[in-house]
Coordinates of C-alpha atoms and ligand atoms in Angstrom, one line a residue:
M176 CA 112.9 111.9 94.4
A177 CA 110.9 113.3 97.3
R178 CA 111.4 112.9 101.1
V179 CA 108.3 110.9 102.3
L180 CA 107.2 110.5 105.9
S181 CA 104.3 108.8 107.6
G182 CA 103.3 107.1 110.8
I183 CA 100.7 104.7 112.3
Q184 CA 99.6 104.6 115.9
P185 CA 100.1 101.4 117.9
S186 CA 96.7 101.9 119.5
G187 CA 95.2 98.5 118.5
Q188 CA 95.1 95.9 115.8
L189 CA 95.9 97.4 112.4
T190 CA 92.9 97.3 110.1
L191 CA 92.2 97.1 106.4
G192 CA 91.5 100.8 106.6
N193 CA 95.1 101.4 107.6
Y194 CA 96.3 99.1 104.9
I195 CA 94.3 100.6 102.0
G196 CA 94.4 104.2 103.2
A197 CA 98.1 104.3 104.2
M198 CA 100.3 101.2 103.9
L199 CA 99.6 100.4 100.3
N200 CA 100.8 103.8 99.4
F201 CA 103.9 103.5 101.6
V202 CA 104.9 100.4 99.7
K203 CA 104.3 102.1 96.4
L204 CA 106.2 105.2 97.3
Q205 CA 109.3 103.5 98.7
H206 CA 110.7 102.6 95.3
E207 CA 111.2 106.1 94.0
N208 CA 111.6 108.2 97.1
D209 CA 113.5 108.7 100.3
C210 CA 111.0 107.2 102.8
Y211 CA 110.6 107.3 106.6
F212 CA 107.9 105.2 108.1
M213 CA 107.4 105.1 111.9
V214 CA 105.3 103.6 114.6
V215 CA 104.0 106.7 116.5
D216 CA 103.9 105.4 120.1
L217 CA 104.0 108.9 121.5
H218 CA 100.8 109.6 119.7
A219 CA 99.1 106.4 120.9
I220 CA 99.4 107.4 124.6
T221 CA 97.2 110.5 124.0
V222 CA 94.4 108.0 124.9
P223 CA 95.0 105.6 127.8
Q224 CA 97.0 102.5 126.8
E225 CA 97.8 99.4 129.0
P226 CA 101.7 99.1 129.1
E227 CA 101.7 95.4 128.0
A228 CA 99.3 96.2 125.1
L229 CA 101.4 99.2 124.0
L230 CA 104.5 97.1 124.0
E231 CA 102.9 94.3 122.0
Q232 CA 101.1 96.6 119.5
T233 CA 104.3 98.6 118.9
E234 CA 106.2 95.5 117.8
S235 CA 103.2 94.2 115.9
V236 CA 102.8 97.4 113.9
A237 CA 106.5 97.5 113.1
A238 CA 106.4 93.8 112.0
L239 CA 103.3 94.5 109.9
Y240 CA 105.1 97.3 108.1
L241 CA 107.6 94.7 106.9
A242 CA 105.0 92.0 106.3
C243 CA 103.0 94.3 104.1
G244 CA 106.0 94.9 101.9
I245 CA 108.0 97.8 103.3
D246 CA 111.6 96.9 102.6
P247 CA 114.1 98.3 105.3
K248 CA 116.7 98.5 102.6
L249 CA 114.6 101.0 100.7
A250 CA 112.9 102.8 103.6
T251 CA 113.9 103.8 107.1
V252 CA 111.5 102.1 109.6
F253 CA 111.6 103.2 113.2
I254 CA 109.8 103.8 116.5
Q255 CA 108.9 107.4 117.1
S256 CA 110.0 107.4 120.8
H257 CA 113.5 106.1 119.8
V258 CA 114.2 109.4 118.2
R259 CA 114.2 112.0 121.0
A260 CA 113.9 115.0 118.7
H261 CA 110.2 114.3 118.1
A262 CA 109.1 115.1 121.7
E263 CA 111.5 118.1 121.8
L264 CA 110.3 119.7 118.5
G265 CA 106.8 118.8 119.4
W266 CA 107.1 121.0 122.5
L267 CA 108.7 123.9 120.5
L268 CA 105.9 123.8 118.0
T269 CA 103.2 123.6 120.7
T270 CA 104.4 127.0 121.9
M271 CA 103.8 128.3 118.4
T272 CA 100.4 126.7 117.9
Y273 CA 97.2 128.7 118.7
M274 CA 94.6 127.3 121.0
G275 CA 91.9 128.3 118.4
E276 CA 93.7 126.1 115.8
L277 CA 93.6 123.1 118.0
E278 CA 90.1 123.7 119.1
R279 CA 89.0 123.4 115.5
M280 CA 90.5 119.9 115.0
T281 CA 87.6 117.4 114.3
Q282 CA 89.6 114.4 115.4
F283 CA 90.0 115.9 118.8
K284 CA 86.3 116.7 119.0
D285 CA 85.5 113.1 117.9
K286 CA 87.8 111.5 120.4
A287 CA 87.0 113.7 123.3
M288 CA 83.3 113.6 122.8
G289 CA 81.4 112.0 125.7
K290 CA 84.6 111.5 127.8
D291 CA 84.7 112.8 131.5
S292 CA 88.4 113.5 131.4
V293 CA 90.5 114.1 128.4
G294 CA 94.3 114.3 128.6
A295 CA 95.9 117.6 127.4
G296 CA 98.1 115.5 125.0
L297 CA 95.1 114.6 122.9
F298 CA 94.5 118.4 122.5
V299 CA 98.1 119.3 121.5
Y300 CA 98.7 116.1 119.4
P301 CA 98.6 117.9 116.0
S302 CA 101.7 119.9 117.0
L303 CA 103.5 116.7 117.7
M304 CA 102.4 115.3 114.3
A305 CA 103.7 118.5 112.7
A306 CA 107.0 117.9 114.4
D307 CA 107.2 114.4 113.1
I308 CA 106.9 115.7 109.5
L309 CA 109.0 118.9 109.7
L310 CA 111.9 117.2 111.4
Y311 CA 112.6 115.2 108.2
Q312 CA 111.9 118.1 105.8
A313 CA 109.3 115.7 104.3
G314 CA 107.7 117.0 101.0
L315 CA 105.1 114.3 100.8
V316 CA 102.9 112.7 103.5
P317 CA 100.8 109.6 102.5
V318 CA 97.8 109.4 104.8
G319 CA 94.1 108.7 104.8
D320 CA 91.5 111.4 104.3
D321 CA 91.0 111.8 108.1
Q322 CA 94.4 113.4 108.4
R323 CA 93.8 116.3 106.0
Q324 CA 93.1 118.8 108.7
H325 CA 96.3 117.9 110.7
L326 CA 98.3 118.2 107.5
E327 CA 96.9 121.7 106.8
L328 CA 98.0 122.7 110.3
T329 CA 101.4 121.3 109.7
R330 CA 101.7 123.4 106.6
D331 CA 100.6 126.5 108.5
L332 CA 103.1 125.8 111.2
A333 CA 106.0 125.3 108.7
I334 CA 105.1 128.7 107.1
R335 CA 104.8 130.4 110.5
M336 CA 108.1 129.1 111.7
N337 CA 109.9 130.0 108.4
N338 CA 108.5 133.6 108.6
R339 CA 109.5 134.0 112.3
F340 CA 112.9 132.3 112.3
G341 CA 114.0 132.3 108.6
E342 CA 113.5 129.6 105.9
L343 CA 114.1 126.2 107.4
F344 CA 111.2 123.9 107.0
T345 CA 109.9 122.3 103.8
V346 CA 106.1 122.9 103.5
P347 CA 104.7 119.4 103.0
D348 CA 102.0 118.1 100.6
G349 CA 99.6 115.3 101.4
Y350 CA 99.4 112.2 99.3
I351 CA 95.8 111.1 99.5
P352 CA 94.8 109.1 96.4
P353 CA 91.0 109.0 95.7
V354 CA 90.4 105.3 96.0
G355 CA 90.5 103.9 99.6
K356 CA 91.2 107.3 101.3
R357 CA 88.3 106.6 103.6
V358 CA 87.4 102.9 104.3
M359 CA 84.2 102.9 106.4
S360 CA 83.1 100.7 109.3
L361 CA 81.4 97.4 108.5
D362 CA 78.6 98.1 111.0
D363 CA 78.1 101.8 110.3
A364 CA 79.0 103.3 106.9
S365 CA 78.9 106.8 108.3
K366 CA 82.0 106.2 110.5
K367 CA 85.5 105.4 109.3
M368 CA 86.9 101.9 110.0
S369 CA 89.0 102.4 113.1
K370 CA 91.2 100.1 115.2
S371 CA 90.0 101.8 118.4
N372 CA 86.4 100.9 117.8
P373 CA 85.3 98.7 120.7
N374 CA 83.2 96.5 118.4
P375 CA 85.7 94.1 116.5
G376 CA 82.9 93.3 114.0
S377 CA 83.2 96.9 112.8
Y378 CA 86.7 96.4 111.3
I379 CA 88.8 93.9 109.4
A380 CA 92.0 93.4 111.3
L381 CA 95.0 92.5 109.1
L382 CA 95.7 89.6 111.5
D383 CA 92.1 88.2 111.6
S384 CA 92.0 84.5 110.7
P385 CA 90.3 83.5 107.5
D386 CA 87.3 82.2 109.4
V387 CA 86.9 85.5 111.3
L388 CA 87.4 87.5 108.1
R389 CA 84.6 85.5 106.3
K390 CA 82.3 85.8 109.3
K391 CA 82.8 89.6 109.6
L392 CA 82.3 90.2 105.9
S393 CA 79.2 88.0 105.7
R394 CA 77.7 90.0 108.6
A395 CA 78.7 93.5 107.2
V396 CA 75.7 95.7 107.2
T397 CA 74.0 96.3 103.8
D398 CA 70.8 98.0 102.7
S399 CA 67.6 96.1 101.9
G400 CA 68.1 96.2 98.1
R401 CA 69.8 93.6 95.9
E402 CA 71.9 95.5 93.3
V403 CA 75.7 95.7 93.7
Q404 CA 75.8 99.3 92.6
Y405 CA 78.3 102.1 93.5
H406 CA 76.3 105.0 95.0
P407 CA 78.2 106.4 98.1
E408 CA 75.2 108.6 99.0
E409 CA 72.3 106.2 98.4
K410 CA 74.0 102.9 99.1
P411 CA 76.9 103.8 101.4
E412 CA 77.4 100.3 102.9
V413 CA 77.6 98.4 99.6
S414 CA 79.7 101.2 98.0
N415 CA 82.1 100.8 100.9
L416 CA 82.4 97.0 100.2
I417 CA 82.9 97.7 96.5
S418 CA 85.7 100.1 97.3
I419 CA 87.3 97.5 99.6
Y420 CA 87.0 94.8 96.9
A421 CA 88.6 97.2 94.3
A422 CA 91.5 98.2 96.5
C423 CA 92.2 94.6 97.6
A424 CA 92.0 93.1 94.2
G425 CA 93.8 96.0 92.5
V426 CA 90.9 96.6 90.1
S427 CA 88.7 99.7 89.4
I428 CA 85.3 100.3 91.0
E429 CA 83.7 99.9 87.5
D430 CA 85.3 96.5 87.1
V431 CA 83.7 95.3 90.4
V432 CA 80.3 96.7 89.5
R433 CA 80.4 95.1 86.1
R434 CA 81.5 91.7 87.5
F435 CA 78.6 91.5 89.9
E436 CA 75.9 92.9 87.7
G437 CA 72.6 91.0 88.2
Q438 CA 74.0 89.1 91.2
G439 CA 72.8 89.5 94.8
Y440 CA 74.7 90.7 97.9
G441 CA 75.3 87.1 99.1
N442 CA 77.5 86.1 96.3
F443 CA 79.3 89.4 96.2
K444 CA 80.2 89.2 99.9
K445 CA 81.4 85.6 99.5
E446 CA 83.8 86.7 96.7
L447 CA 84.8 89.7 98.6
A448 CA 85.9 87.5 101.5
D449 CA 87.9 85.3 99.0
V450 CA 89.7 88.4 97.8
V451 CA 90.5 89.7 101.3
V452 CA 91.7 86.3 102.5
T453 CA 93.9 85.9 99.4
L454 CA 95.4 89.3 100.1
L455 CA 96.0 88.8 103.9
E456 CA 97.1 85.2 104.1
P457 CA 100.6 85.7 102.7
I458 CA 101.0 88.9 104.8
Q459 CA 100.0 86.9 108.0
K460 CA 102.6 84.2 107.2
K461 CA 105.3 86.8 106.7
Y462 CA 104.2 88.5 109.9
R463 CA 104.6 85.3 111.9
D464 CA 108.1 84.7 110.4
I465 CA 109.2 88.2 111.3
R466 CA 107.9 88.0 114.9
E467 CA 109.7 84.7 115.4
S468 CA 113.1 86.1 114.1
N469 CA 115.4 88.6 115.8
D470 CA 115.7 90.7 112.7
L471 CA 113.1 93.3 113.7
R472 CA 115.1 94.7 116.7
V473 CA 118.1 95.2 114.5
I474 CA 116.1 96.8 111.8
L475 CA 114.5 99.2 114.3
R476 CA 117.8 100.1 115.9
D477 CA 119.3 100.8 112.5
G478 CA 116.3 102.8 111.5
A479 CA 116.3 105.0 114.6
A480 CA 120.0 105.8 114.1
R481 CA 119.4 106.9 110.5
A482 CA 116.3 108.9 111.5
S483 CA 118.0 110.5 114.5
E484 CA 120.8 111.9 112.3
V485 CA 118.3 113.7 110.0
A486 CA 116.0 114.8 112.9
D487 CA 118.8 116.1 115.2
K488 CA 120.2 118.2 112.4
T489 CA 116.9 120.0 111.8
L490 CA 116.2 120.4 115.5
N491 CA 119.6 121.9 116.3
Q492 CA 119.3 124.4 113.4
L493 CA 116.0 125.6 114.7
K494 CA 117.1 125.8 118.3
E495 CA 120.0 128.0 117.4
R496 CA 117.7 130.3 115.4
M497 CA 115.2 130.5 118.3
G498 CA 117.9 131.7 120.6
F499 CA 118.6 128.6 122.7
L500 CA 122.1 128.4 124.2
M501 CA 123.7 125.5 122.4
P502 CA 125.8 123.0 124.4
Ligands
LIG64 P1 92.6 105.2 115.9 O1 91.3 104.6 115.7 O2 93.4 104.5 117.0 O3 92.7 106.6 115.9 P2 93.2 104.6 113.2 O4 92.7 103.3 112.8 O5 92.5 105.8 112.7 O6 93.5 104.7 114.7 P3 95.8 105.7 112.7 O7 97.0 105.1 113.4 O8 95.3 106.9 113.3 O9 94.7 104.6 112.6 O10 96.1 106.0 111.2 C1 97.2 105.5 110.5 C2 96.9 105.8 109.0 O11 95.9 105.0 108.5 C3 96.6 107.3 108.7 O12 97.2 107.7 107.6 C4 95.1 107.2 108.6 O13 94.7 108.3 107.8 C5 94.9 105.9 107.9 N1 93.6 105.4 108.1 C6 93.1 105.0 109.3 N2 91.8 104.5 109.2 C7 91.5 104.6 107.9 C8 90.4 104.3 107.1 N3 89.3 103.9 107.7 N4 90.4 104.6 105.8 C9 91.5 105.1 105.2 N5 92.6 105.4 105.9 C10 92.6 105.2 107.2
LIG65 N1 98.0 111.5 113.4 C1 98.1 110.3 112.5 C2 99.3 109.5 112.8 C3 100.6 110.3 112.6 C4 101.2 110.7 111.4 C5 102.3 111.4 111.7 C6 100.8 110.5 110.1 C7 101.4 110.8 113.6 N2 102.4 111.4 113.1 C8 103.1 112.0 110.8 C9 101.6 111.1 109.1 C10 102.8 111.8 109.4 C11 96.9 109.5 112.8 O1 96.2 109.6 113.7 N3 96.6 108.7 111.8

């Protein structure tokens, strides 16, 4: 049994990329591991968020965790800012992170590109992510491919801290299964599907209505060919849609290719929409039930209490070793 931890930012509507790249694995891992899944609101504010939107999205992501199948009896579900230790260890690790390491982070470069002013939080964000993971002594971190570099930095920081202050932190491994680790945009297969993309046509939101889902998938960009073939380099758009089909239907890429042999894109896209609607309709119903009940607040309070206990223990051990006067 491993300690597992991951988080999703409440920075917009959750997408099928978040579901396939992250949540599906959360649900799978919860049965045999000690899991902590959080909504990382402190990360979301590294880019500007409207207060009302942040509030709504935070509750929405927490409710979607449950609607997608995370069972609060098996996993600890909580909001990052409810556990004070995150911000505190985040600061301690920031002092141990080199500028050069942060300057190399591609997510920072992507998100800062073309902006007139960029908050310093966006730059030091990987140290906070390392804190999230190290506080719980997590051994396994299920994430999409885009988080690989941040995880590598987390490992480096764990080793650096252990060398400097004595063995304390578990050095975590990523859990990035090959299928669905990088779901691409529907309008541009060179970019990952992202909830912060200003064009809603570029992503499938988990809460999109069936009509909207069908429309978005029918308009998804494809090449000018006809064959439903999996060639990520030559046919990146269709290959992305094949991967989405495989992940949503729980079948292999080869199964999908075989099924649509000799058929055009139109029919493939129509069936893909059926598969996505069939997957998302029950999730959306469960989501509405959860939002209408009061259970969520209780689950999150309980989750924060459980998480704080583990996190505070690690933080206090470290502070003592670093030479802080303990109260
Ligand atoms: P933002 O666009 O606001 O940065 P995001 O959509 O990338 O957000 P995050 O909250 O940063 O979502 O990511 C939550 C999890 O979902 C992470 O593990 C991330 O790797 C995964 N993920 C996000 N987008 C994709 C994608 N397109 N394909 C696979 N996994 C993804
Ligand atoms: N940086 C991640 C979200 C994130 C996370 C974490 C993931 C914050 N803290 C801890 C795994 C473990 C992202 O942008 N997707």
